[in-house]
mmCIF file of C-alpha atoms in Angstrom:
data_model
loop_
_atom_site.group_PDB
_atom_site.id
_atom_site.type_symbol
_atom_site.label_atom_id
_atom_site.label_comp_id
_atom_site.label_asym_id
_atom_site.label_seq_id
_atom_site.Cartn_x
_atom_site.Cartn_y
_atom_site.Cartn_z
ATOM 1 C CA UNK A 172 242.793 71.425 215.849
ATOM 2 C CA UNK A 173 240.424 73.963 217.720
ATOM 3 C CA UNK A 174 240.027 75.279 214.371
ATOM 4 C CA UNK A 175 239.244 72.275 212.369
ATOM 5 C CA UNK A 176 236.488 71.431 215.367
ATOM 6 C CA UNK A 177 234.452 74.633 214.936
ATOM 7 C CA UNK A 178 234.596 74.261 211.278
ATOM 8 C CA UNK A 179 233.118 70.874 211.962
ATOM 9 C CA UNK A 180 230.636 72.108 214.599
ATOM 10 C CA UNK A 181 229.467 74.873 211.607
ATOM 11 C CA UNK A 182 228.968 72.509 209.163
ATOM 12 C CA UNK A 183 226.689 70.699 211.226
ATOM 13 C CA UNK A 184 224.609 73.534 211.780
ATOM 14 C CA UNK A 185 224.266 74.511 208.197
ATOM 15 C CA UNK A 186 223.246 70.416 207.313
ATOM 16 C CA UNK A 187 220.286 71.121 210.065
ATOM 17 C CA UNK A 188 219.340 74.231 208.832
ATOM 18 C CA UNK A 189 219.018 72.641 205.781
ATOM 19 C CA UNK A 190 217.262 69.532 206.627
ATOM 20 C CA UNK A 191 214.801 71.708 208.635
ATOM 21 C CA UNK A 192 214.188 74.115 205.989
ATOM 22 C CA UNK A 193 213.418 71.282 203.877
ATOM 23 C CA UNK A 194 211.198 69.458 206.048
ATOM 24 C CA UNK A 195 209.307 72.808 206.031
ATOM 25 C CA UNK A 196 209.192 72.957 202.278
ATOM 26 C CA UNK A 197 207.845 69.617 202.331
ATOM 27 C CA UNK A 198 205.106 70.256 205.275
ATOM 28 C CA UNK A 199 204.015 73.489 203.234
ATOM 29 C CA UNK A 200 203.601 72.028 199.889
ATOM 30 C CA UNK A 201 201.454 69.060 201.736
ATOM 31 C CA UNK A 202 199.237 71.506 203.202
ATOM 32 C CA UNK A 203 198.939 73.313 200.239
ATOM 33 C CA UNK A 204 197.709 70.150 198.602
ATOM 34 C CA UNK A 205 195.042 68.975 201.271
ATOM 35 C CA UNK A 206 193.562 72.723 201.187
ATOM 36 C CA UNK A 207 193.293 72.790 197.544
ATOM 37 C CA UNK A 208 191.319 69.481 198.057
ATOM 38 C CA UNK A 209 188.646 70.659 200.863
ATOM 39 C CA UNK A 210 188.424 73.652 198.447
ATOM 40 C CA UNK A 211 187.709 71.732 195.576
ATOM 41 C CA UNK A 212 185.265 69.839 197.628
ATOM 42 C CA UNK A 213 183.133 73.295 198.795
ATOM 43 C CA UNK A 214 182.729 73.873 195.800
ATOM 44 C CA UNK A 215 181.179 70.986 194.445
ATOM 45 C CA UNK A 216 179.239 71.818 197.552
ATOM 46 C CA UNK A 217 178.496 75.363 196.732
ATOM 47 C CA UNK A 218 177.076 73.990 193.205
ATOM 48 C CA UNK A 219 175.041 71.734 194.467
ATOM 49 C CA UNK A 220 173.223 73.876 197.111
ATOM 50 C CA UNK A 221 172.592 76.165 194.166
ATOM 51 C CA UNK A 222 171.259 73.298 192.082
ATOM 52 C CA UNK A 223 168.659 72.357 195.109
ATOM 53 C CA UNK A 224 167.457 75.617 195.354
ATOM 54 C CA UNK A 225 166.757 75.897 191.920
ATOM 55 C CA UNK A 226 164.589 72.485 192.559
ATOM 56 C CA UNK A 227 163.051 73.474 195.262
ATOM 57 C CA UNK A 228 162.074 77.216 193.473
ATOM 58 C CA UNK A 229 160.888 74.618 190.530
ATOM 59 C CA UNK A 230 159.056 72.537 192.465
ATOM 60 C CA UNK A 231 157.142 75.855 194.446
ATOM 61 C CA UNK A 232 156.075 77.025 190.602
ATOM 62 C CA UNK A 233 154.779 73.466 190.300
ATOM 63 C CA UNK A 234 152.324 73.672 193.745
ATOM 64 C CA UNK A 235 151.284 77.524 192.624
ATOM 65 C CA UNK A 236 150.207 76.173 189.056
ATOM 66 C CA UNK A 237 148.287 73.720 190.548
ATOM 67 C CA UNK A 238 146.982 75.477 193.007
ATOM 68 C CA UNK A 239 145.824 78.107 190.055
ATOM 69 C CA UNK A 240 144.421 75.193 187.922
ATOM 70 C CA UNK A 241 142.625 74.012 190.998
ATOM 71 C CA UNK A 242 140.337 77.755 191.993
ATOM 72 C CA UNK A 243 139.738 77.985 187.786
ATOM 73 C CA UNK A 244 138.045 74.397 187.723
ATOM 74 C CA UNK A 245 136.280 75.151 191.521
ATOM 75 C CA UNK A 246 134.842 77.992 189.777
ATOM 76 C CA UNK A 247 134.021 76.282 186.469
ATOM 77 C CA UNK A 248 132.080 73.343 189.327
ATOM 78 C CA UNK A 249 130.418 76.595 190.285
ATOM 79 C CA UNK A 250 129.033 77.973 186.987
ATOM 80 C CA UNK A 251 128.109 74.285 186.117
ATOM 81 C CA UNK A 252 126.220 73.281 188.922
ATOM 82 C CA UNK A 253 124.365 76.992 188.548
ATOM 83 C CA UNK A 254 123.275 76.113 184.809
ATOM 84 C CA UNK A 255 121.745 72.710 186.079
ATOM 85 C CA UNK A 256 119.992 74.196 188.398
ATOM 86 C CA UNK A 257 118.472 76.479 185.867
ATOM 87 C CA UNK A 258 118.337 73.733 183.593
ATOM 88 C CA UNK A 259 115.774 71.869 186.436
ATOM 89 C CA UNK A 260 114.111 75.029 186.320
ATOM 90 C CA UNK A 261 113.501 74.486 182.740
ATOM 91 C CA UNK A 262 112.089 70.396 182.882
ATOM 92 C CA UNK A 263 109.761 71.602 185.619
ATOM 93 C CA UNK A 264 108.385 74.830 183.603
ATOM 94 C CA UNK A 265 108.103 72.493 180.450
ATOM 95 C CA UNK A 266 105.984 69.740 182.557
ATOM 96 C CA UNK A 267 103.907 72.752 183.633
ATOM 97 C CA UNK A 268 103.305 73.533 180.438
ATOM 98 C CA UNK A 269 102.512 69.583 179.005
ATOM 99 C CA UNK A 270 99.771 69.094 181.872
ATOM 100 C CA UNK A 271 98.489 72.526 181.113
ATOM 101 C CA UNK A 272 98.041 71.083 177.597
ATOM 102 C CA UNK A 273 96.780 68.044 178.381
ATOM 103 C CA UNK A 274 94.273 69.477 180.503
ATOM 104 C CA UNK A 275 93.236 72.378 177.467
ATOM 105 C CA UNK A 276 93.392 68.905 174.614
ATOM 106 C CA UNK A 277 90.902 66.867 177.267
ATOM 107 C CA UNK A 278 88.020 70.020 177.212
ATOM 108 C CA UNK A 279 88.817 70.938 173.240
ATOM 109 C CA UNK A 280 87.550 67.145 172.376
ATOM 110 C CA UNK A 281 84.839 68.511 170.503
ATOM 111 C CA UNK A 282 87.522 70.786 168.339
ATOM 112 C CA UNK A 283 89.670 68.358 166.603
ATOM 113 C CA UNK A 284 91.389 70.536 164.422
ATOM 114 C CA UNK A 285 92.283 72.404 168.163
ATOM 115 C CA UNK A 286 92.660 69.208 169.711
ATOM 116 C CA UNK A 287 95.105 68.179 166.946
ATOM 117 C CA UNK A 288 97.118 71.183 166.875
ATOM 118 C CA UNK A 289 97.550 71.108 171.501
ATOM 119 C CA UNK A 290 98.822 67.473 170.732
ATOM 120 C CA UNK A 291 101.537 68.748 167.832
ATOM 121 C CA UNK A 292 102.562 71.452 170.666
ATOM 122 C CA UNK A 293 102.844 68.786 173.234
ATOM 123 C CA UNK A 294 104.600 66.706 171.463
ATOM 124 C CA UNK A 295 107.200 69.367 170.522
ATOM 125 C CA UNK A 296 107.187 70.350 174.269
ATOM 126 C CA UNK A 297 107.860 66.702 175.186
ATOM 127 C CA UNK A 298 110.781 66.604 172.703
ATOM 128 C CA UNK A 299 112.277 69.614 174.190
ATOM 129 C CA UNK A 300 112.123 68.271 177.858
ATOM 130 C CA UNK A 301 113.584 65.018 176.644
ATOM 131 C CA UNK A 302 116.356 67.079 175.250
ATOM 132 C CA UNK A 303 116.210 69.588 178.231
ATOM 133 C CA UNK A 304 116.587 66.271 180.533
ATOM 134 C CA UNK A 305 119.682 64.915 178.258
ATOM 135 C CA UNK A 306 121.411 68.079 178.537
ATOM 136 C CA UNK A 307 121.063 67.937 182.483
ATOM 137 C CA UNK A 308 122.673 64.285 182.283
ATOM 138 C CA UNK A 309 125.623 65.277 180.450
ATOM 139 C CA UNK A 310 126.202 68.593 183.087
ATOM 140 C CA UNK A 311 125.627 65.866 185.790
ATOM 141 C CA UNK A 312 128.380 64.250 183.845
ATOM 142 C CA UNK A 313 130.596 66.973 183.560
ATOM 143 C CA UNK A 314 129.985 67.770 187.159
ATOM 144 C CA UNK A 315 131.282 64.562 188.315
ATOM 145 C CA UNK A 316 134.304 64.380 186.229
ATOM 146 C CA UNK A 317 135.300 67.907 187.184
ATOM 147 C CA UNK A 318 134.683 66.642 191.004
ATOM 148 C CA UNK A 319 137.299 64.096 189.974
ATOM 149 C CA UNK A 320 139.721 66.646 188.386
ATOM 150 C CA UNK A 321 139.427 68.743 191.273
ATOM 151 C CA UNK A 322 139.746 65.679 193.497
ATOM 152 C CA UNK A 323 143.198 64.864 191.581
ATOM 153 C CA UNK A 324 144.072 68.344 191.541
ATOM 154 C CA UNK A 325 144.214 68.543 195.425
ATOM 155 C CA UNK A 326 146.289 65.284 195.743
ATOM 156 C CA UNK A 327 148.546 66.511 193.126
ATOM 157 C CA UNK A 328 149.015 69.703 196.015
ATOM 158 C CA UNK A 329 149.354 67.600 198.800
ATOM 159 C CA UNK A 330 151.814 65.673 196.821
ATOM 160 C CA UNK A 331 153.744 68.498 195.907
ATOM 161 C CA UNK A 332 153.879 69.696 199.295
ATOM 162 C CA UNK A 333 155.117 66.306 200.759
ATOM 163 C CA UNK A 334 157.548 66.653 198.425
ATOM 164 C CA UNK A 335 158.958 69.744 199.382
ATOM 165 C CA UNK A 336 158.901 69.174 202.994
ATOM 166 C CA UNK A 337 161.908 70.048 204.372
ATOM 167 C CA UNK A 338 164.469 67.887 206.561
ATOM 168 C CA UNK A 339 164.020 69.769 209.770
ATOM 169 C CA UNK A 340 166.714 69.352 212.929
ATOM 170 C CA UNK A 341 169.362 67.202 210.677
ATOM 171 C CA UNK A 342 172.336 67.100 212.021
ATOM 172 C CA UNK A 343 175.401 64.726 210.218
ATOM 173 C CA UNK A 344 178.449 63.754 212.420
ATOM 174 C CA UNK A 345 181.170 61.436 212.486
ATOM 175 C CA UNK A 346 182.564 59.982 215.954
ATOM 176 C CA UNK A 347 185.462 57.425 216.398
ATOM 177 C CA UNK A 348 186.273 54.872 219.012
ATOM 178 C CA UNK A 349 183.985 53.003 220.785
ATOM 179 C CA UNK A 350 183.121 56.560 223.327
ATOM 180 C CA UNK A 351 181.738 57.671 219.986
ATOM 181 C CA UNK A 352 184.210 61.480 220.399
ATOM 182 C CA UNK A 353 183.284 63.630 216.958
ATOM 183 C CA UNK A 354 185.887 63.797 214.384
ATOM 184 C CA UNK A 355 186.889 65.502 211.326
ATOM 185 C CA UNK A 356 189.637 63.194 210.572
ATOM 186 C CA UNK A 357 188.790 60.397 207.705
ATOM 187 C CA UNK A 358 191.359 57.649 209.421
ATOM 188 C CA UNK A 359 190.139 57.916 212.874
ATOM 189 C CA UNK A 360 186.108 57.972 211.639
ATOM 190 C CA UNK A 361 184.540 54.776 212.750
ATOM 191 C CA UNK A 362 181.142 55.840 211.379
ATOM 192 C CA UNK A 363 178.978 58.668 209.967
ATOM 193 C CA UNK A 364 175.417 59.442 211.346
ATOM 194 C CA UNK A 365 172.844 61.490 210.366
ATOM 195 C CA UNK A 366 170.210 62.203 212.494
ATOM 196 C CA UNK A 367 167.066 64.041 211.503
ATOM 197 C CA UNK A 368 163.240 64.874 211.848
ATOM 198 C CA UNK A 369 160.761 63.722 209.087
ATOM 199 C CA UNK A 370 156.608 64.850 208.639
ATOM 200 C CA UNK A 371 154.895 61.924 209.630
ATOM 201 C CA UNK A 372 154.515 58.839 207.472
ATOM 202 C CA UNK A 373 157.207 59.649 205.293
ATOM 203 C CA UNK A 374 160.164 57.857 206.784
ATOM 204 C CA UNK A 375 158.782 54.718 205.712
ATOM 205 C CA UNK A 376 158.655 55.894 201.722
ATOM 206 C CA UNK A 377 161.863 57.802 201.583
ATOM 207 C CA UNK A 378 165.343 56.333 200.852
ATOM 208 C CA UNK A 379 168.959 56.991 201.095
ATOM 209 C CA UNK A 380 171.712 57.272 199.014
ATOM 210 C CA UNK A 381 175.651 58.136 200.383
ATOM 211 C CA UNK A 382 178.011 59.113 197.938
ATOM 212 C CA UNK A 383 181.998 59.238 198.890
ATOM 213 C CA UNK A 384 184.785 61.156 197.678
ATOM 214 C CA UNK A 385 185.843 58.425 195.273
ATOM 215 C CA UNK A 386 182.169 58.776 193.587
ATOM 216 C CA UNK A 387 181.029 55.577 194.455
ATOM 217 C CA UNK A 388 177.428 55.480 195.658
ATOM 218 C CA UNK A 389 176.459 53.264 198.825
ATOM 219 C CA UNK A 390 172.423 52.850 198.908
ATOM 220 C CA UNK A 391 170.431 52.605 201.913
ATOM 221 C CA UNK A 392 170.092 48.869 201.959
ATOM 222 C CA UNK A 393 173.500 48.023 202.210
ATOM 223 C CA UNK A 394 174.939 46.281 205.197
ATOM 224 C CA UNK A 395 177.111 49.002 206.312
ATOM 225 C CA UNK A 396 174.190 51.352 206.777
ATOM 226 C CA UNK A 397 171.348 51.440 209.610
ATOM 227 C CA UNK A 398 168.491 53.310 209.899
ATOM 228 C CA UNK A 399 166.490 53.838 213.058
ATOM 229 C CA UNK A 400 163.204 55.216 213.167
ATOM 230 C CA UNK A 401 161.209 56.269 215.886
ATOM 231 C CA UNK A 402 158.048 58.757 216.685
ATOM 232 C CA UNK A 403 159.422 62.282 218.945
ATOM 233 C CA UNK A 404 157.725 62.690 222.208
ATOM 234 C CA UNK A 405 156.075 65.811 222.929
ATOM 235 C CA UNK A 406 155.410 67.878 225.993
ATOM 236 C CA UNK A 407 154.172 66.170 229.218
ATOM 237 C CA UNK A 408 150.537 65.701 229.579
ATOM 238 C CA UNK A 409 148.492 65.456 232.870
ATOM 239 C CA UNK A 410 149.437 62.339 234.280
ATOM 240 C CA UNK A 411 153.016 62.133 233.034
ATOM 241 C CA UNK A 412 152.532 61.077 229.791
ATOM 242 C CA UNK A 413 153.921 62.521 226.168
ATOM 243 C CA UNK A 414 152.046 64.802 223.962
ATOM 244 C CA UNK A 415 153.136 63.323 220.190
ATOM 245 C CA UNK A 416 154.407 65.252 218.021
ATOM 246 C CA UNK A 417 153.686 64.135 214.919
ATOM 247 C CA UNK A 418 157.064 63.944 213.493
ATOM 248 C CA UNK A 419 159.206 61.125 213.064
ATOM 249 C CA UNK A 420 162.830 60.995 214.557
ATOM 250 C CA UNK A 421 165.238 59.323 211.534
ATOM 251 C CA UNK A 422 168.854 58.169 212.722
ATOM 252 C CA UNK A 423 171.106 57.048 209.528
ATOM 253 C CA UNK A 424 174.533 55.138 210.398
ATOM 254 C CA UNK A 425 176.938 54.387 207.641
ATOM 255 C CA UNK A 426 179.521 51.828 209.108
ATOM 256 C CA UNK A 427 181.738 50.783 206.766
ATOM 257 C CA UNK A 428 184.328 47.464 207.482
ATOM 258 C CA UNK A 429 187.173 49.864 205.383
ATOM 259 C CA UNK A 430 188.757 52.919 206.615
ATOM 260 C CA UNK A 431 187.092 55.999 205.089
ATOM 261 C CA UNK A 432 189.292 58.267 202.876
ATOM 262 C CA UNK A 433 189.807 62.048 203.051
ATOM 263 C CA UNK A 434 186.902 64.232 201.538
ATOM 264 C CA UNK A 435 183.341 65.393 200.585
ATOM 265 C CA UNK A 436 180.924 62.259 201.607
ATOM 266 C CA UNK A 437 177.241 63.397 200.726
ATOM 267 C CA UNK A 438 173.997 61.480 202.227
ATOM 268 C CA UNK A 439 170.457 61.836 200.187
ATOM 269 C CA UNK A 440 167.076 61.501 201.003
ATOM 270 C CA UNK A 441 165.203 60.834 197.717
ATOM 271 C CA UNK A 442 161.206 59.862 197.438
ATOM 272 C CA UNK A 443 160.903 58.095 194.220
ATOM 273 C CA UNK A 444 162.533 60.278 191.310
ATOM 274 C CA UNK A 445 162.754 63.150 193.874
ATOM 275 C CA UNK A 446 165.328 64.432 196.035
ATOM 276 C CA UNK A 447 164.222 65.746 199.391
ATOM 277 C CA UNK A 448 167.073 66.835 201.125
ATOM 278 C CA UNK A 449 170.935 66.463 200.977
ATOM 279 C CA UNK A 450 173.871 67.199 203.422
ATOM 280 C CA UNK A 451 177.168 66.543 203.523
ATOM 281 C CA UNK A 452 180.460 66.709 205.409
ATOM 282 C CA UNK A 453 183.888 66.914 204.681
ATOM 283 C CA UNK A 454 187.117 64.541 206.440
ATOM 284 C CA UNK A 455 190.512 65.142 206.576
#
């Protein structure tokens, strides 16, 4: 009987062994799984970092051609506006020259083949100033449209650099419970917030775009998100009050009424057809 218990007692030991070996197994392979997936997910992160670099290197090629356009037409204004001053030059030399003649026709009265001959010359001479005069309109003309051009041209920079202005400070979390603690974990995020600092002026023309792991895209009008926008204070003045900055502070909340699910969620700020910024983070 003592026997028969131990062989008992042993084959409960080995079932154990076995049951824990398999739990194990099981725990292994399940970890193996989720790791593949938050690899998976740096990668598509990885890729897409190199993509907006390559943007933003596209974009900086942009602001030096224009910026290279721009000095070539500033000088072109410069040789232009150098030949109508010569050009003025001209008219006034060739009105000289008509009074002069005018004067010599008045006393040569008595010579009419002279007299005829100074009014053939001042008629040519008027002819030439009217065509000296037309060629000063159309540089005048020229002028202005190149001060346009050059007037578009330095938008087109300022544009450009709005563009590329970076999303300084941000900073994307997610907290659960109503303490707001930061988590990693998908099933225990109550909400995802971004919080970050803008140039001024352009929180109000920028959007926002949240894509989660399933690929579905949430834009920035939908109930579940929030955005807050308000202007940093700066340093204290004399008397106590705020220097301003001039940056805007931008604080994003995405809110959702369903549970979030495990993996890459990625928020974008996008002005128009461009995209100014992204970040991302990854849940459990």
């Amino acid at each position: 009987m003592l026997r028969a218990l131990r062989t008992d007692r042993s084959k409960l030991i080995a079932g154990a062994a076995i049951i824990l070996l398999a739990l194990s197994l099981g725990w292994n392979l399940h970890q193996q799984g989720m790791n593949h997936d938050l690899a998976d997910d740096l990668d598509l992160q990885r890729n897409e970092n190199v993509r907006m670099v390559r943007e933003q290197r596209d974009a900086q090629q942009d602001l030096v051609l224009a910026r290279t356009e721009l000095s070539r037409q500033e000088e072109h204004a410069a040789e232009l506006e150098a030949e109508r001053h010569r050009a003025q030059d001209e008219v006034a030399g060739l009105r000289m020259r008509i009074d002069r003649l005018q004067g010599a026709a008045a006393e040569a009265g008595r010579w009419k083949k002279d007299a005829e001959g100074l009014q053939q010359a001042k008629a040519v001479l008027e002819q030439q100033l009217m065509e000296a005069r037309s060629g000063l309109d159309r540089m005048n003309g020229e002028k202005l449209a190149l001060e346009a051009r050059n007037l578009a041209l330095k938008q087109q920079i300022d544009q450009l650099a709005a563009d590329q202005a970076t999303i300084d400070q941000s900073l994307l979390q997610a907290f659960q419970g109503r303490k707001e603690r930061m988590t990693v974990v998908a099933r225990r995020t109550r909400k995802v917030q971004l919080t970050m600092m803008l140039p001024p002026g352009l929180a109000g023309q920028v959007d926002y775009r949240i894509t989660d792991p399933a690929g579905r895209t949430i834009n920035g009008d939908d109930p579940a998100v929030s955005v807050i926008t308000f202007a940093e204070p700066g340093p204290l003045l004399a008397g106590g009050e705020a220097a301003p900055t001039g940056n805007d502070r931008v604080k994003l909340v995405y809110d959702p009424k369903e549970k979030l699910k495990p993996g890459l969620y990625k928020i974008e700020v996008v002005k128009g057809d461009r995209r100014l910024g992204t970040t991302y983070i990854a849940l459990r």
